Amino acid sequence: MTPRDASDDSRWSDLERPPLNGSALRRALVRADGLWCDVEVVQRTGSTNSDLVALAAKGGAEEGAVLVAEEQTAGKGRLDRQWTAPPRSGLFFSVLLKPTGVPVTRWGWLPLLTGVAVATGLSRAAGVDTALKWPNDVLVTVGGEERKAGGILAERAGDDGVVVGVGINVTLKEEELPVPQAGSLALAGAVSTDRDPLLRAVLRSLEDWYGRWRSAGGDPAVSGLQETYAAGCATLGRVVRAELPGDRSLVGEAVAVDGDGRLVIATEEGVQEPVGAGDIVHLRPA
């Protein structure tokens, strides 16, 4: 990738939302012995995930490439949903990972691993309590209410790669939220909304967790990932409704995340059913 510092464009157009410093991010994150090989910050794009998947397909990106956008005009969420936010109001980025040595059957843990890394990094750098909603939402508390402040989307990139995209609302105000159920770090009372250190913290946390998981051959138990995810998962212990493919729904208590990263739901009939894909609705608190 060819680095281009988006902070050169309209640098002082919004004093409340200063641009990311691409050069400083590269100096802080790119090391000869580290995971991240490049950090590119662009002013605007449709989707960082789409861009990085296309770049990887052409052989134009190596493992550890990071693409960050100050604004996404066609950001993607799960189930073909769109992710929209004002320019410079959040962190919108994608990374390319190539987990050679890890069985493909365990690659499904990558979005959950990223969720753990994001929650850990934000808790440290922003000073907010975070939780994870299975499989890939990052929750914060605003006025005593759980709200979604971030999401994660993983897409295959060729035969040997996965692009993982992350979107985090940082400085969105109440009137800027796309839906009432959304939140932001600022609304959750973050001690810092400076996006440069927030992004550094999240990427360093992701590098750490990815290294642990990969060293363990992708084993979620040996790497500690399964236990850590379960400890931070707000879905477990709650009555939920799973909207499943084929217009099927399942209601029950979320009791575990199994070794394949699936949510195990115990129904009133006494059946425990693992769910690998679907939309989860929290029906009442744990």
PDB file of C-alpha atoms in Angstrom:
ATOM      1  CA  MET A   1       0.000   0.000   0.000  1.00  0.00           C
ATOM      2  CA  THR A   2       1.154   3.530  -0.656  1.00  0.00           C
ATOM      3  CA  PRO A   3       0.783   5.658   2.477  1.00  0.00           C
ATOM      4  CA  ARG A   4      -1.107   8.909   2.147  1.00  0.00           C
ATOM      5  CA  ASP A   5      -1.696  11.025   5.202  1.00  0.00           C
ATOM      6  CA  ALA A   6      -5.318  12.141   5.216  1.00  0.00           C
ATOM      7  CA  SER A   7      -4.485  14.818   7.785  1.00  0.00           C
ATOM      8  CA  ASP A   8      -3.055  16.909   4.953  1.00  0.00           C
ATOM      9  CA  ASP A   9      -6.604  17.525   3.660  1.00  0.00           C
ATOM     10  CA  SER A  10      -8.762  20.205   5.312  1.00  0.00           C
ATOM     11  CA  ARG A  11      -6.732  19.829   8.486  1.00  0.00           C
ATOM     12  CA  TRP A  12      -8.593  22.442  10.501  1.00  0.00           C
ATOM     13  CA  SER A  13     -12.084  21.998   9.031  1.00  0.00           C
ATOM     14  CA  ASP A  14     -13.454  20.670  12.345  1.00  0.00           C
ATOM     15  CA  LEU A  15     -11.529  21.695  15.444  1.00  0.00           C
ATOM     16  CA  GLU A  16     -13.611  19.387  17.641  1.00  0.00           C
ATOM     17  CA  ARG A  17     -12.687  16.420  15.441  1.00  0.00           C
ATOM     18  CA  PRO A  18      -9.021  16.726  14.455  1.00  0.00           C
ATOM     19  CA  PRO A  19      -7.652  14.377  11.799  1.00  0.00           C
ATOM     20  CA  LEU A  20      -5.670  11.267  12.501  1.00  0.00           C
ATOM     21  CA  ASN A  21      -1.918  11.606  12.113  1.00  0.00           C
ATOM     22  CA  GLY A  22      -0.974   8.869   9.675  1.00  0.00           C
ATOM     23  CA  SER A  23       2.770   9.420   9.949  1.00  0.00           C
ATOM     24  CA  ALA A  24       2.723   9.264  13.748  1.00  0.00           C
ATOM     25  CA  LEU A  25       0.564   6.127  13.683  1.00  0.00           C
ATOM     26  CA  ARG A  26       3.021   4.387  11.359  1.00  0.00           C
ATOM     27  CA  ARG A  27       5.961   5.342  13.564  1.00  0.00           C
ATOM     28  CA  ALA A  28       4.184   4.005  16.649  1.00  0.00           C
ATOM     29  CA  LEU A  29       2.817   0.765  15.195  1.00  0.00           C
ATOM     30  CA  VAL A  30       5.062  -0.483  12.389  1.00  0.00           C
ATOM     31  CA  ARG A  31       8.016  -2.493  13.722  1.00  0.00           C
ATOM     32  CA  ALA A  32      10.331  -4.964  12.033  1.00  0.00           C
ATOM     33  CA  ASP A  33       9.293  -7.722  14.452  1.00  0.00           C
ATOM     34  CA  GLY A  34       5.649  -6.714  14.753  1.00  0.00           C
ATOM     35  CA  LEU A  35       2.415  -7.670  13.014  1.00  0.00           C
ATOM     36  CA  TRP A  36       1.565  -4.305  11.467  1.00  0.00           C
ATOM     37  CA  CYS A  37       3.494  -3.672   8.253  1.00  0.00           C
ATOM     38  CA  ASP A  38       1.736  -0.507   7.088  1.00  0.00           C
ATOM     39  CA  VAL A  39      -0.904   1.949   8.282  1.00  0.00           C
ATOM     40  CA  GLU A  40      -2.616   4.011   5.593  1.00  0.00           C
ATOM     41  CA  VAL A  41      -5.069   6.780   6.454  1.00  0.00           C
ATOM     42  CA  VAL A  42      -7.379   8.005   3.688  1.00  0.00           C
ATOM     43  CA  GLN A  43      -9.766  10.910   3.799  1.00  0.00           C
ATOM     44  CA  ARG A  44     -12.803   9.120   2.392  1.00  0.00           C
ATOM     45  CA  THR A  45     -13.740   5.796   0.861  1.00  0.00           C
ATOM     46  CA  GLY A  46     -16.769   3.612   0.357  1.00  0.00           C
ATOM     47  CA  SER A  47     -15.667   0.732   2.572  1.00  0.00           C
ATOM     48  CA  THR A  48     -12.242  -0.026   4.011  1.00  0.00           C
ATOM     49  CA  ASN A  49     -13.152  -3.719   4.002  1.00  0.00           C
ATOM     50  CA  SER A  50     -13.992  -3.720   0.292  1.00  0.00           C
ATOM     51  CA  ASP A  51     -10.852  -1.745  -0.534  1.00  0.00           C
ATOM     52  CA  LEU A  52      -8.545  -4.036   1.426  1.00  0.00           C
ATOM     53  CA  VAL A  53     -10.163  -7.238   0.106  1.00  0.00           C
ATOM     54  CA  ALA A  54      -9.687  -5.945  -3.459  1.00  0.00           C
ATOM     55  CA  LEU A  55      -6.099  -4.908  -2.750  1.00  0.00           C
ATOM     56  CA  ALA A  56      -5.278  -8.303  -1.263  1.00  0.00           C
ATOM     57  CA  ALA A  57      -6.785 -10.050  -4.270  1.00  0.00           C
ATOM     58  CA  LYS A  58      -4.362  -8.159  -6.534  1.00  0.00           C
ATOM     59  CA  GLY A  59      -1.403  -9.005  -4.310  1.00  0.00           C
ATOM     60  CA  GLY A  60      -1.095  -5.386  -3.250  1.00  0.00           C
ATOM     61  CA  ALA A  61      -1.295  -5.951   0.500  1.00  0.00           C
ATOM     62  CA  GLU A  62       0.596  -8.125   2.970  1.00  0.00           C
ATOM     63  CA  GLU A  63      -0.500  -9.520   6.303  1.00  0.00           C
ATOM     64  CA  GLY A  64      -0.579  -6.698   8.818  1.00  0.00           C
ATOM     65  CA  ALA A  65      -1.770  -4.023   6.389  1.00  0.00           C
ATOM     66  CA  VAL A  66      -4.080  -1.507   8.092  1.00  0.00           C
ATOM     67  CA  LEU A  67      -6.425   0.779   6.147  1.00  0.00           C
ATOM     68  CA  VAL A  68      -8.125   3.616   8.053  1.00  0.00           C
ATOM     69  CA  ALA A  69     -10.729   6.032   6.685  1.00  0.00           C
ATOM     70  CA  GLU A  70     -11.753   9.351   8.180  1.00  0.00           C
ATOM     71  CA  GLU A  71     -15.134   8.824   6.523  1.00  0.00           C
ATOM     72  CA  GLN A  72     -16.882   5.815   4.982  1.00  0.00           C
ATOM     73  CA  THR A  73     -19.678   6.445   2.504  1.00  0.00           C
ATOM     74  CA  ALA A  74     -20.691   2.795   2.167  1.00  0.00           C
ATOM     75  CA  GLY A  75     -19.474   1.195   5.383  1.00  0.00           C
ATOM     76  CA  LYS A  76     -20.686  -2.376   5.837  1.00  0.00           C
ATOM     77  CA  GLY A  77     -22.080  -4.126   8.855  1.00  0.00           C
ATOM     78  CA  ARG A  78     -23.382  -7.639   9.352  1.00  0.00           C
ATOM     79  CA  LEU A  79     -26.393  -8.867   7.362  1.00  0.00           C
ATOM     80  CA  ASP A  80     -25.752  -6.251   4.644  1.00  0.00           C
ATOM     81  CA  ARG A  81     -26.474  -3.375   6.992  1.00  0.00           C
ATOM     82  CA  GLN A  82     -24.893   0.014   6.396  1.00  0.00           C
ATOM     83  CA  TRP A  83     -22.654   1.808   8.882  1.00  0.00           C
ATOM     84  CA  THR A  84     -22.812   5.605   8.676  1.00  0.00           C
ATOM     85  CA  ALA A  85     -21.203   8.342  10.771  1.00  0.00           C
ATOM     86  CA  PRO A  86     -19.987  11.922  10.292  1.00  0.00           C
ATOM     87  CA  PRO A  87     -16.372  12.413   9.126  1.00  0.00           C
ATOM     88  CA  ARG A  88     -13.730  12.007  11.865  1.00  0.00           C
ATOM     89  CA  SER A  89     -16.357  11.022  14.436  1.00  0.00           C
ATOM     90  CA  GLY A  90     -15.045   7.519  14.938  1.00  0.00           C
ATOM     91  CA  LEU A  91     -12.500   4.884  14.084  1.00  0.00           C
ATOM     92  CA  PHE A  92     -13.235   3.094  10.816  1.00  0.00           C
ATOM     93  CA  PHE A  93     -10.517   0.664   9.790  1.00  0.00           C
ATOM     94  CA  SER A  94      -9.735  -2.762   8.365  1.00  0.00           C
ATOM     95  CA  VAL A  95      -6.779  -5.109   8.799  1.00  0.00           C
ATOM     96  CA  LEU A  96      -5.509  -7.998   6.685  1.00  0.00           C
ATOM     97  CA  LEU A  97      -4.659 -11.191   8.555  1.00  0.00           C
ATOM     98  CA  LYS A  98      -3.217 -14.404   7.132  1.00  0.00           C
ATOM     99  CA  PRO A  99      -3.351 -17.010   9.904  1.00  0.00           C
ATOM    100  CA  THR A 100      -1.184 -19.690   8.306  1.00  0.00           C
ATOM    101  CA  GLY A 101      -0.752 -22.664  10.584  1.00  0.00           C
ATOM    102  CA  VAL A 102      -4.253 -22.236  11.992  1.00  0.00           C
ATOM    103  CA  PRO A 103      -6.920 -24.642  10.669  1.00  0.00           C
ATOM    104  CA  VAL A 104      -9.528 -22.839   8.578  1.00  0.00           C
ATOM    105  CA  THR A 105     -12.200 -24.315  10.835  1.00  0.00           C
ATOM    106  CA  ARG A 106     -10.910 -22.040  13.607  1.00  0.00           C
ATOM    107  CA  TRP A 107     -10.861 -18.833  11.541  1.00  0.00           C
ATOM    108  CA  GLY A 108     -14.408 -18.150  12.704  1.00  0.00           C
ATOM    109  CA  TRP A 109     -12.878 -17.027  15.993  1.00  0.00           C
ATOM    110  CA  LEU A 110     -11.263 -13.975  14.348  1.00  0.00           C
ATOM    111  CA  PRO A 111     -14.248 -11.599  14.731  1.00  0.00           C
ATOM    112  CA  LEU A 112     -14.682 -12.690  18.353  1.00  0.00           C
ATOM    113  CA  LEU A 113     -10.945 -12.274  18.954  1.00  0.00           C
ATOM    114  CA  THR A 114     -11.166  -8.787  17.466  1.00  0.00           C
ATOM    115  CA  GLY A 115     -14.068  -7.992  19.767  1.00  0.00           C
ATOM    116  CA  VAL A 116     -11.995  -8.949  22.805  1.00  0.00           C
ATOM    117  CA  ALA A 117      -9.080  -6.853  21.529  1.00  0.00           C
ATOM    118  CA  VAL A 118     -11.263  -3.825  20.813  1.00  0.00           C
ATOM    119  CA  ALA A 119     -13.009  -3.995  24.185  1.00  0.00           C
ATOM    120  CA  THR A 120      -9.695  -4.388  26.010  1.00  0.00           C
ATOM    121  CA  GLY A 121      -8.005  -1.552  24.128  1.00  0.00           C
ATOM    122  CA  LEU A 122     -10.909   0.857  24.573  1.00  0.00           C
ATOM    123  CA  SER A 123     -11.283   0.088  28.266  1.00  0.00           C
ATOM    124  CA  ARG A 124      -7.627   0.958  28.817  1.00  0.00           C
ATOM    125  CA  ALA A 125      -7.353   4.022  26.578  1.00  0.00           C
ATOM    126  CA  ALA A 126     -10.832   5.549  26.901  1.00  0.00           C
ATOM    127  CA  GLY A 127     -11.588   4.529  30.474  1.00  0.00           C
ATOM    128  CA  VAL A 128     -15.042   3.194  29.646  1.00  0.00           C
ATOM    129  CA  ASP A 129     -16.661  -0.076  30.622  1.00  0.00           C
ATOM    130  CA  THR A 130     -17.279  -2.162  27.535  1.00  0.00           C
ATOM    131  CA  ALA A 131     -19.098  -5.418  26.893  1.00  0.00           C
ATOM    132  CA  LEU A 132     -19.541  -7.685  23.891  1.00  0.00           C
ATOM    133  CA  LYS A 133     -22.817  -8.743  22.364  1.00  0.00           C
ATOM    134  CA  TRP A 134     -22.440 -12.008  20.474  1.00  0.00           C
ATOM    135  CA  PRO A 135     -21.053 -12.234  17.915  1.00  0.00           C
ATOM    136  CA  ASN A 136     -19.501  -8.880  17.094  1.00  0.00           C
ATOM    137  CA  ASP A 137     -21.041  -5.802  18.721  1.00  0.00           C
ATOM    138  CA  VAL A 138     -19.195  -3.601  21.209  1.00  0.00           C
ATOM    139  CA  LEU A 139     -21.504  -2.195  23.880  1.00  0.00           C
ATOM    140  CA  VAL A 140     -21.158   0.775  26.217  1.00  0.00           C
ATOM    141  CA  THR A 141     -23.483   2.122  28.898  1.00  0.00           C
ATOM    142  CA  VAL A 142     -25.164   5.475  28.323  1.00  0.00           C
ATOM    143  CA  GLY A 143     -27.508   6.721  31.030  1.00  0.00           C
ATOM    144  CA  GLY A 144     -27.823   3.238  32.498  1.00  0.00           C
ATOM    145  CA  GLU A 145     -28.751   1.751  29.114  1.00  0.00           C
ATOM    146  CA  GLU A 146     -26.717  -0.630  26.965  1.00  0.00           C
ATOM    147  CA  ARG A 147     -25.972   0.806  23.554  1.00  0.00           C
ATOM    148  CA  LYS A 148     -23.963  -0.322  20.561  1.00  0.00           C
ATOM    149  CA  ALA A 149     -20.840   1.768  20.023  1.00  0.00           C
ATOM    150  CA  GLY A 150     -18.987  -0.505  17.629  1.00  0.00           C
ATOM    151  CA  GLY A 151     -19.187  -3.420  15.267  1.00  0.00           C
ATOM    152  CA  ILE A 152     -16.892  -5.927  13.580  1.00  0.00           C
ATOM    153  CA  LEU A 153     -17.124  -7.587  10.178  1.00  0.00           C
ATOM    154  CA  ALA A 154     -14.802 -10.309   8.840  1.00  0.00           C
ATOM    155  CA  GLU A 155     -14.537 -11.234   5.151  1.00  0.00           C
ATOM    156  CA  ARG A 156     -12.396 -13.789   3.358  1.00  0.00           C
ATOM    157  CA  ALA A 157      -9.635 -12.357   1.191  1.00  0.00           C
ATOM    158  CA  GLY A 158      -8.478 -15.023  -1.228  1.00  0.00           C
ATOM    159  CA  ASP A 159      -7.514 -18.491  -0.059  1.00  0.00           C
ATOM    160  CA  ASP A 160      -5.178 -17.473   2.742  1.00  0.00           C
ATOM    161  CA  GLY A 161      -6.468 -14.210   4.163  1.00  0.00           C
ATOM    162  CA  VAL A 162      -9.198 -12.576   6.210  1.00  0.00           C
ATOM    163  CA  VAL A 163      -9.976  -8.874   6.276  1.00  0.00           C
ATOM    164  CA  VAL A 164     -11.442  -7.760   9.594  1.00  0.00           C
ATOM    165  CA  GLY A 165     -13.200  -4.397   9.662  1.00  0.00           C
ATOM    166  CA  VAL A 166     -13.930  -2.372  12.790  1.00  0.00           C
ATOM    167  CA  GLY A 167     -16.178   0.639  13.272  1.00  0.00           C
ATOM    168  CA  ILE A 168     -16.263   2.511  16.570  1.00  0.00           C
ATOM    169  CA  ASN A 169     -18.339   5.590  17.383  1.00  0.00           C
ATOM    170  CA  VAL A 170     -16.064   7.941  19.301  1.00  0.00           C
ATOM    171  CA  THR A 171     -17.457  11.495  19.446  1.00  0.00           C
ATOM    172  CA  LEU A 172     -20.992  11.115  18.105  1.00  0.00           C
ATOM    173  CA  LYS A 173     -23.502  13.333  19.885  1.00  0.00           C
ATOM    174  CA  GLU A 174     -27.032  12.196  20.705  1.00  0.00           C
ATOM    175  CA  GLU A 175     -28.519  14.062  17.744  1.00  0.00           C
ATOM    176  CA  GLU A 176     -26.017  12.435  15.371  1.00  0.00           C
ATOM    177  CA  LEU A 177     -26.786   8.824  16.254  1.00  0.00           C
ATOM    178  CA  PRO A 178     -28.144   6.782  13.331  1.00  0.00           C
ATOM    179  CA  VAL A 179     -30.588   4.917  15.594  1.00  0.00           C
ATOM    180  CA  PRO A 180     -31.642   5.455  19.234  1.00  0.00           C
ATOM    181  CA  GLN A 181     -29.972   2.184  20.266  1.00  0.00           C
ATOM    182  CA  ALA A 182     -26.555   3.465  19.153  1.00  0.00           C
ATOM    183  CA  GLY A 183     -23.995   5.030  21.458  1.00  0.00           C
ATOM    184  CA  SER A 184     -20.500   6.448  21.459  1.00  0.00           C
ATOM    185  CA  LEU A 185     -17.484   6.612  23.709  1.00  0.00           C
ATOM    186  CA  ALA A 186     -18.168  10.291  24.377  1.00  0.00           C
ATOM    187  CA  LEU A 187     -21.760   9.617  25.458  1.00  0.00           C
ATOM    188  CA  ALA A 188     -20.479   6.829  27.713  1.00  0.00           C
ATOM    189  CA  GLY A 189     -18.246   9.309  29.550  1.00  0.00           C
ATOM    190  CA  ALA A 190     -14.864   8.409  28.030  1.00  0.00           C
ATOM    191  CA  VAL A 191     -11.912  10.081  29.719  1.00  0.00           C
ATOM    192  CA  SER A 192     -10.310  10.506  26.293  1.00  0.00           C
ATOM    193  CA  THR A 193     -11.749  10.758  22.789  1.00  0.00           C
ATOM    194  CA  ASP A 194      -8.396  11.426  21.102  1.00  0.00           C
ATOM    195  CA  ARG A 195      -8.587   8.954  18.238  1.00  0.00           C
ATOM    196  CA  ASP A 196      -4.823   8.532  17.712  1.00  0.00           C
ATOM    197  CA  PRO A 197      -4.112   6.885  21.094  1.00  0.00           C
ATOM    198  CA  LEU A 198      -7.413   4.998  20.912  1.00  0.00           C
ATOM    199  CA  LEU A 199      -6.456   3.457  17.575  1.00  0.00           C
ATOM    200  CA  ARG A 200      -2.948   2.634  18.797  1.00  0.00           C
ATOM    201  CA  ALA A 201      -4.386   0.914  21.885  1.00  0.00           C
ATOM    202  CA  VAL A 202      -6.855  -1.157  19.868  1.00  0.00           C
ATOM    203  CA  LEU A 203      -4.275  -2.254  17.278  1.00  0.00           C
ATOM    204  CA  ARG A 204      -1.717  -3.164  19.935  1.00  0.00           C
ATOM    205  CA  SER A 205      -4.353  -5.195  21.767  1.00  0.00           C
ATOM    206  CA  LEU A 206      -5.318  -6.904  18.509  1.00  0.00           C
ATOM    207  CA  GLU A 207      -1.678  -7.726  17.777  1.00  0.00           C
ATOM    208  CA  ASP A 208      -1.311  -9.253  21.244  1.00  0.00           C
ATOM    209  CA  TRP A 209      -4.452 -11.406  21.075  1.00  0.00           C
ATOM    210  CA  TYR A 210      -3.813 -12.499  17.493  1.00  0.00           C
ATOM    211  CA  GLY A 211      -0.294 -13.565  18.459  1.00  0.00           C
ATOM    212  CA  ARG A 212      -1.552 -15.611  21.413  1.00  0.00           C
ATOM    213  CA  TRP A 213      -4.269 -17.284  19.365  1.00  0.00           C
ATOM    214  CA  ARG A 214      -1.967 -18.058  16.452  1.00  0.00           C
ATOM    215  CA  SER A 215       0.766 -19.432  18.730  1.00  0.00           C
ATOM    216  CA  ALA A 216      -1.841 -21.822  20.134  1.00  0.00           C
ATOM    217  CA  GLY A 217      -2.735 -23.028  16.638  1.00  0.00           C
ATOM    218  CA  GLY A 218      -6.023 -21.157  16.869  1.00  0.00           C
ATOM    219  CA  ASP A 219      -7.143 -23.147  19.910  1.00  0.00           C
ATOM    220  CA  PRO A 220      -9.545 -20.798  21.747  1.00  0.00           C
ATOM    221  CA  ALA A 221      -9.137 -22.598  25.081  1.00  0.00           C
ATOM    222  CA  VAL A 222      -5.337 -22.855  25.122  1.00  0.00           C
ATOM    223  CA  SER A 223      -4.941 -19.210  24.037  1.00  0.00           C
ATOM    224  CA  GLY A 224      -7.345 -18.023  26.750  1.00  0.00           C
ATOM    225  CA  LEU A 225      -9.597 -16.449  24.127  1.00  0.00           C
ATOM    226  CA  GLN A 226     -12.711 -18.511  24.828  1.00  0.00           C
ATOM    227  CA  GLU A 227     -12.609 -17.791  28.567  1.00  0.00           C
ATOM    228  CA  THR A 228     -11.904 -14.083  28.085  1.00  0.00           C
ATOM    229  CA  TYR A 229     -14.645 -13.679  25.508  1.00  0.00           C
ATOM    230  CA  ALA A 230     -17.177 -15.390  27.762  1.00  0.00           C
ATOM    231  CA  ALA A 231     -16.166 -13.189  30.715  1.00  0.00           C
ATOM    232  CA  GLY A 232     -16.854 -10.032  28.715  1.00  0.00           C
ATOM    233  CA  CYS A 233     -19.922 -11.227  26.801  1.00  0.00           C
ATOM    234  CA  ALA A 234     -23.106  -9.428  27.853  1.00  0.00           C
ATOM    235  CA  THR A 235     -25.207 -11.985  25.970  1.00  0.00           C
ATOM    236  CA  LEU A 236     -24.423 -14.903  28.253  1.00  0.00           C
ATOM    237  CA  GLY A 237     -26.892 -15.490  31.053  1.00  0.00           C
ATOM    238  CA  ARG A 238     -29.643 -13.574  29.270  1.00  0.00           C
ATOM    239  CA  VAL A 239     -32.857 -14.610  27.623  1.00  0.00           C
ATOM    240  CA  VAL A 240     -32.417 -13.917  23.925  1.00  0.00           C
ATOM    241  CA  ARG A 241     -34.155 -14.331  20.623  1.00  0.00           C
ATOM    242  CA  ALA A 242     -32.005 -15.553  17.745  1.00  0.00           C
ATOM    243  CA  GLU A 243     -33.246 -14.559  14.301  1.00  0.00           C
ATOM    244  CA  LEU A 244     -31.861 -17.380  12.184  1.00  0.00           C
ATOM    245  CA  PRO A 245     -31.451 -17.919   8.436  1.00  0.00           C
ATOM    246  CA  GLY A 246     -34.573 -19.253   6.760  1.00  0.00           C
ATOM    247  CA  ASP A 247     -36.928 -16.983   8.745  1.00  0.00           C
ATOM    248  CA  ARG A 248     -36.567 -19.163  11.828  1.00  0.00           C
ATOM    249  CA  SER A 249     -36.262 -17.823  15.353  1.00  0.00           C
ATOM    250  CA  LEU A 250     -35.146 -19.395  18.605  1.00  0.00           C
ATOM    251  CA  VAL A 251     -35.853 -18.130  22.129  1.00  0.00           C
ATOM    252  CA  GLY A 252     -33.981 -19.255  25.210  1.00  0.00           C
ATOM    253  CA  GLU A 253     -31.168 -18.511  27.622  1.00  0.00           C
ATOM    254  CA  ALA A 254     -27.689 -17.942  26.190  1.00  0.00           C
ATOM    255  CA  VAL A 255     -25.626 -20.323  28.312  1.00  0.00           C
ATOM    256  CA  ALA A 256     -22.218 -20.631  26.630  1.00  0.00           C
ATOM    257  CA  VAL A 257     -19.939 -19.896  23.709  1.00  0.00           C
ATOM    258  CA  ASP A 258     -18.666 -23.264  22.472  1.00  0.00           C
ATOM    259  CA  GLY A 259     -15.282 -24.231  21.053  1.00  0.00           C
ATOM    260  CA  ASP A 260     -16.349 -23.187  17.574  1.00  0.00           C
ATOM    261  CA  GLY A 261     -17.385 -19.719  18.711  1.00  0.00           C
ATOM    262  CA  ARG A 262     -21.083 -20.524  18.448  1.00  0.00           C
ATOM    263  CA  LEU A 263     -23.649 -19.216  20.937  1.00  0.00           C
ATOM    264  CA  VAL A 264     -25.348 -22.051  22.812  1.00  0.00           C
ATOM    265  CA  ILE A 265     -29.004 -21.342  23.588  1.00  0.00           C
ATOM    266  CA  ALA A 266     -30.983 -23.436  26.085  1.00  0.00           C
ATOM    267  CA  THR A 267     -34.670 -23.519  25.199  1.00  0.00           C
ATOM    268  CA  GLU A 268     -37.648 -24.089  27.506  1.00  0.00           C
ATOM    269  CA  GLU A 269     -37.902 -27.590  26.038  1.00  0.00           C
ATOM    270  CA  GLY A 270     -34.522 -28.439  27.596  1.00  0.00           C
ATOM    271  CA  VAL A 271     -32.647 -28.469  24.295  1.00  0.00           C
ATOM    272  CA  GLN A 272     -29.285 -26.749  23.956  1.00  0.00           C
ATOM    273  CA  GLU A 273     -28.842 -25.508  20.401  1.00  0.00           C
ATOM    274  CA  PRO A 274     -25.622 -23.921  19.089  1.00  0.00           C
ATOM    275  CA  VAL A 275     -26.118 -20.914  16.834  1.00  0.00           C
ATOM    276  CA  GLY A 276     -23.355 -20.067  14.382  1.00  0.00           C
ATOM    277  CA  ALA A 277     -25.025 -17.229  12.480  1.00  0.00           C
ATOM    278  CA  GLY A 278     -27.968 -14.983  13.125  1.00  0.00           C
ATOM    279  CA  ASP A 279     -29.169 -11.782  14.718  1.00  0.00           C
ATOM    280  CA  ILE A 280     -29.378 -11.847  18.518  1.00  0.00           C
ATOM    281  CA  VAL A 281     -31.874  -9.746  20.473  1.00  0.00           C
ATOM    282  CA  HIS A 282     -31.417  -9.354  24.242  1.00  0.00           C
ATOM    283  CA  LEU A 283     -34.922  -9.796  25.674  1.00  0.00           C
ATOM    284  CA  ARG A 284     -34.175  -9.040  29.316  1.00  0.00           C
ATOM    285  CA  PRO A 285     -31.176  -8.471  31.612  1.00  0.00           C
ATOM    286  CA  ALA A 286     -29.264 -11.341  33.133  1.00  0.00           C
TER     287      ALA A 286
END
